[in-house]
């Protein structure tokens, strides 16, 4: 699965949240200062339909769109790509980055350690 670009992710996030929407609904969910023209969003949606990531129900010439790609599947794949591309596939390297570079707060580190202990495998 390919990584979606920023606008494609924005459309998918809107559809995941709304579950189904017309192009105007998608546009209305976008911030006014970054809202692209109707035709741009319509073209983007048609591209995502052609790729099998979203589907639609037709009402005459109007279409209501819904996600086919599950958010969890996309997130898992995108995260795996991030992990492989930037952290050599190592979750420990990723966690180290957050602790050292992003300066995680002590309480966040404690929460993370609690989660690790809770999910500790025999």
Protein backbone atom coordinates (compact mmCIF):
# COMPACT_ATOMS: atom_id res chain seq x y z
CA UNK A 1 0.00 0.00 0.00
CA UNK A 2 1.38 3.39 -0.95
CA UNK A 3 1.62 6.31 1.42
CA UNK A 4 -1.12 8.88 0.79
CA UNK A 5 -0.18 12.49 0.24
CA UNK A 6 -1.29 15.19 2.68
CA UNK A 7 -4.56 16.09 0.91
CA UNK A 8 -5.45 12.43 0.34
CA UNK A 9 -4.92 11.75 4.06
CA UNK A 10 -7.07 14.76 4.90
CA UNK A 11 -9.92 13.43 2.75
CA UNK A 12 -9.56 9.94 4.21
CA UNK A 13 -9.54 11.29 7.78
CA UNK A 14 -12.75 13.19 7.05
CA UNK A 15 -14.38 10.07 5.58
CA UNK A 16 -13.20 7.91 8.48
CA UNK A 17 -14.73 10.42 10.89
CA UNK A 18 -18.01 11.02 9.00
CA UNK A 19 -18.30 7.44 7.64
CA UNK A 20 -19.91 8.75 4.44
CA UNK A 21 -20.04 12.15 2.79
CA UNK A 22 -20.70 14.08 -0.38
CA UNK A 23 -17.89 16.22 -1.83
CA UNK A 24 -19.49 19.33 -0.29
CA UNK A 25 -19.48 17.64 3.12
CA UNK A 26 -15.77 16.90 2.72
CA UNK A 27 -15.10 20.51 1.71
CA UNK A 28 -17.05 21.84 4.70
CA UNK A 29 -14.85 19.79 7.06
CA UNK A 30 -11.66 21.36 5.71
CA UNK A 31 -10.28 24.52 7.33
CA UNK A 32 -11.48 27.55 5.34
CA UNK A 33 -7.96 28.97 4.99
CA UNK A 34 -6.72 25.75 3.31
CA UNK A 35 -9.89 24.74 1.47
CA UNK A 36 -9.16 23.74 -2.14
CA UNK A 37 -11.65 24.29 -4.97
CA UNK A 38 -14.57 21.86 -5.33
CA UNK A 39 -13.15 20.38 -8.55
CA UNK A 40 -9.82 19.62 -6.86
CA UNK A 41 -11.50 17.65 -4.07
CA UNK A 42 -13.80 15.94 -6.56
CA UNK A 43 -10.80 14.84 -8.66
CA UNK A 44 -8.97 13.64 -5.55
CA UNK A 45 -11.99 11.61 -4.45
CA UNK A 46 -12.35 10.04 -7.92
CA UNK A 47 -8.66 9.07 -7.81
CA UNK A 48 -9.17 7.40 -4.41
CA UNK A 49 -12.21 5.58 -5.83
CA UNK A 50 -10.13 4.36 -8.81
CA UNK A 51 -7.51 3.03 -6.39
CA UNK A 52 -10.17 1.14 -4.43
CA UNK A 53 -9.63 3.12 -1.22
CA UNK A 54 -13.11 4.60 -1.12
CA UNK A 55 -16.44 3.59 -2.58
CA UNK A 56 -19.64 5.43 -3.33
CA UNK A 57 -23.39 5.21 -3.51
CA UNK A 58 -24.88 6.93 -6.57
CA UNK A 59 -27.93 9.17 -6.35
CA UNK A 60 -28.44 10.19 -9.95
CA UNK A 61 -25.43 12.33 -10.85
CA UNK A 62 -24.49 12.80 -7.18
CA UNK A 63 -22.28 10.41 -5.24
CA UNK A 64 -21.97 9.82 -1.52
CA UNK A 65 -18.53 8.47 -0.65
CA UNK A 66 -17.44 6.08 2.09
CA UNK A 67 -14.06 4.63 3.09
CA UNK A 68 -13.16 1.11 2.02
CA UNK A 69 -9.65 1.32 3.44
CA UNK A 70 -9.84 0.94 7.21
CA UNK A 71 -8.06 3.60 9.25
CA UNK A 72 -6.39 0.96 11.41
CA UNK A 73 -4.96 -0.80 8.34
CA UNK A 74 -3.60 2.44 6.90
CA UNK A 75 -2.16 3.56 10.24
CA UNK A 76 -0.46 0.22 10.78
CA UNK A 77 1.08 0.27 7.30
CA UNK A 78 2.18 3.93 7.54
CA UNK A 79 3.69 3.33 10.96
CA UNK A 80 5.55 0.25 9.73
CA UNK A 81 6.99 2.34 6.86
CA UNK A 82 8.06 5.06 9.32
CA UNK A 83 9.66 2.51 11.60
CA UNK A 84 11.50 0.80 8.73
CA UNK A 85 12.57 3.99 6.95
CA UNK A 86 13.76 6.04 9.91
CA UNK A 87 14.46 3.61 12.76
CA UNK A 88 15.78 0.50 10.98
CA UNK A 89 12.64 -1.36 12.02
CA UNK A 90 13.53 -1.01 15.70
CA UNK A 91 10.77 -0.01 18.14
CA UNK A 92 13.50 0.60 20.74
CA UNK A 93 15.16 3.16 18.44
CA UNK A 94 11.80 4.87 17.97
CA UNK A 95 11.15 5.03 21.72
CA UNK A 96 14.68 6.29 22.31
CA UNK A 97 14.05 9.06 19.79
CA UNK A 98 10.97 10.21 21.69
CA UNK A 99 12.67 10.03 25.06
CA UNK A 100 15.89 11.76 23.99
CA UNK A 101 14.99 14.01 21.06
CA UNK A 102 11.40 14.92 21.80
CA UNK A 103 12.07 15.27 25.53
CA UNK A 104 9.16 13.18 26.77
CA UNK A 105 7.89 14.28 30.15
CA UNK A 106 8.62 12.01 33.12
CA UNK A 107 4.94 11.16 33.54
CA UNK A 108 4.72 10.14 29.86
CA UNK A 109 7.75 7.87 30.26
CA UNK A 110 6.15 6.36 33.38
CA UNK A 111 2.91 5.73 31.45
CA UNK A 112 4.87 4.11 28.65
CA UNK A 113 6.74 1.86 31.09
CA UNK A 114 3.42 0.86 32.68
CA UNK A 115 2.06 -0.10 29.23
CA UNK A 116 5.20 -2.11 28.48
CA UNK A 117 4.94 -3.95 31.79
CA UNK A 118 1.23 -4.57 31.30
CA UNK A 119 1.89 -6.11 27.89
CA UNK A 120 5.03 -7.96 28.92
CA UNK A 121 5.16 -11.33 27.23
CA UNK A 122 6.37 -14.47 29.03
